[in-house]
């Protein structure tokens, strides 16, 4: 094991360098949980590969022995137990297997323990509620007037253990950000949780990992891991209510959004639109994607999404309203001010 | 021989059963045609002066009545758009019950859709402009399940809320009395 | 300090004792025999406030009878000895069949009746036989307001002051009508039905200000109390019940007794961002006034939505008691009865002004039978809670810590997303809802007509759309332990226990009236109008009216000098909605859960709206 240790530490790094990308990869080392998983993976791989090679070697040896003449003869009266070589061999094999299994068990135990200890010292608490087919994200704070509600995109501070409480409003979903942690289901009627300690600043992609309906494939989320200072700045910025519309076109968009069908489902803080059915739009324009990772955020995509969501994400709850072109220009102009 | 005969009959029976459920499951997710509107529902008890004919039933009704995805979407909207806040799970409260056999403004799906879109005196809000017409038709399809009107293979067998009324697959079908007496 | 006239007290006591001996008939009825559980208070007991409760002049000019909200009539012609001879004198149909919660007003020979929607105001001439109608004023409120009234299209009463009858309409207007001619004097629009706001409460006129509060805690409405100038109807001040201190009229005079109620802008800080704007805390109940200190006392309604998971924090200033200066509206103190309310336990119940013996003197207090099941005795100068004792079965709370003032919620009963919390007592209407109790200075007891209901509750995410309900909960109610659903309890606020208790099959949704003659009057949900002996709770007389009674009974002196008892029978409101609105009993969550508790009511009564006036048979 002593020689194996530098190798086991090196292998995860080797593995991660194998990938062409690290923003959605189980072999990345962006968080403590994933690093632990990767070390465990390597330990299992090495031990099991070793055993596999041994078994194959014995199999090959047995097949090769057949070529000799007297391999088939079974000598009468001779039993395997009385063959000292066989007995030593079996005992050695048993000891080898036992050692291997104990090694696996110890590695697994230590991995679990490190995950649990992270969970016991959480410093930040989030609640993620999965809906068909988007993520409702709420940041909890002991001062309730600082709680924050957003959708489909998380910001996490690097190095800080964060505990995410997972709930679902309809069917079973699964929270999976491969670069940061393993999968954890969101089950209606139950609260699960997952603890993540991000270690590397960056942007990571996650997605729903439990089939949840027509648009399960379009239920992704983005996790930004920021430095602690940047994270606090982001939280402050998110607490601010939406900017008032500055141009007449944006004002027309504001009027439509707050009095028309948009306000029946969406919340824009600081405006009369206070509904909770759909994602919170207060800072929509500061996000990287639209409709839970379905499309990247851009002006053209916003136009397409607002005008006809059913052709992009058919079956999703956002209806195709059929806006007039002028209304569409106004609405998108207003939405783009929601930074 | 007889086994071949029974195999082909079985295959035919399966095909019939498979295709019979097609309409029930058809989704209209593009909500086409986009220009559709909810009709201004006429009351069934209206006097038709001079022997004029009652208008034909709305053709769009077939798309939504007895349509399982529409009823499921309607169930979602019924809770989230606060219909449940006034009408409970059919029993009523601020608003009249929807699970009984009295329909002040008509109990056909197009009449219910018209009620939702236009609002009614005595307090039913007008949802035209707040919900799309497609959403209003879906709500109307769900409202009809509260009194057991649609076929039992298109309704949800599970309620999303605290167990209150009988499951929809067991809801008895109420007769629809087309009564126009606005009682309040 | 102040002592009641002992001679008068002795006379009344002697008359009552004689009456008790003479009248021992056992009348059949649907209520049980009274359950005696304590002694009548001997020695000095609670007394009404002198300034707030002047001697009875034979009229009934404000819903609570007097500023102290005692609902006590000083008339004593009708006694336990002769109440068996109480018979109807005349009736009047209000031409409405909605829930009737208001008291008739009687001012110098004219009776005024304000109906539920459409809020017609009738004036009846009591000097003529049969009390013919003098005039009717029809304000014609918007019909759509019926769609945003959570718990019946009720009206809790009008008020008389300086020659005017002042009342609220369902669609948010306050109207002053000349008491003689029936002509409108002024009309002010205060509420907006597009936001789900209605006005159902009875205004109070104090120091030239008409005090009006809104309804709509189930509609995401931001609650407030406003004061209009009595002569012109113009808005003088408006105090909100959520939001920054300047909106709540919290200034330098604000001195809450408990530390959790102190801080800056708590109406914003104890809510998630922006949620306080939909926060609730409406004032749809009762206001008391102390003319000596010019302070008003009232409680605020529930926070919105019912799904408390959407609004973590204490949610100030909802479900608590305010004391304000009546001229400026400035808050003097506040006590939050139920921080972060999770059961819809509005705190708008009546605050009876009284004094209780304390040490060598007397202490000015508020007596409040709370919705959350606790009977509060509070020092009205500071807001300190002197005692908080359950007056019925309560398992949703563990008790009130008198040091911190904080109520302890039972965590097992807390409705949480993803589970149904069962067997929560008291249910959402509380141990007692809006229907006010009566306080008798003769016995020193508070007569509380109340419920015995428990509930199952499940919460879902509530969606806010202005003008529609903002609730997020499914509720199913049923009778509490013992099987009876209502009761009338005679409570001794000093000994902190019940002296007697009468059980009722149906929830008791009617207010109580106490008289100097020694009687307590109330009505049942299926229409029985009853008189109990104030000392023992024995049923002495009852009369079956045409509809369930949820309205305030009153007593007045007629032009002929005789004592009359009047009540309007018309079932409805939250409890009677199943009859008033013809709801379907197969859905137990109907009427916010009340349908399940009174599934048998449609078989026991029908809708109505009839005035009954009784007097002793000649």
Tab-separated table of C-alpha atoms in Angstrom, chain C residues 60 62-65 71 100-106 112-114 155-158 202 286 511 551-554 566-568:
chain	number	residue	atom	x	y	z
C	60	UNK	CA	-77.606	50.439	22.080
C	62	UNK	CA	-72.357	50.877	19.265
C	63	UNK	CA	-71.745	47.195	18.608
C	64	UNK	CA	-70.004	46.527	21.915
C	65	UNK	CA	-72.657	48.430	23.874
C	71	UNK	CA	-71.923	43.879	25.835
C	100	UNK	CA	-76.315	38.198	9.827
C	101	UNK	CA	-73.640	39.145	12.360
C	102	UNK	CA	-74.609	42.698	13.309
C	103	UNK	CA	-76.434	43.933	16.401
C	104	UNK	CA	-79.551	46.013	15.879
C	105	UNK	CA	-78.899	49.573	17.045
C	106	UNK	CA	-81.487	51.392	19.144
C	112	UNK	CA	-81.421	50.504	12.870
C	113	UNK	CA	-80.559	47.284	11.051
C	114	UNK	CA	-77.610	46.897	8.668
C	155	UNK	CA	-71.447	42.966	8.048
C	156	UNK	CA	-70.623	43.150	11.742
C	157	UNK	CA	-72.560	46.268	12.509
C	158	UNK	CA	-73.173	49.983	12.242
C	202	UNK	CA	-68.265	47.441	12.494
C	286	UNK	CA	-63.320	44.747	17.467
C	511	UNK	CA	-72.072	36.688	20.334
C	551	UNK	CA	-75.787	37.916	15.262
C	552	UNK	CA	-75.347	39.992	18.385
C	553	UNK	CA	-78.347	39.927	20.740
C	554	UNK	CA	-79.095	43.294	22.349
C	566	UNK	CA	-83.679	41.728	20.110
C	567	UNK	CA	-81.671	39.527	17.760
C	568	UNK	CA	-81.572	38.931	14.012
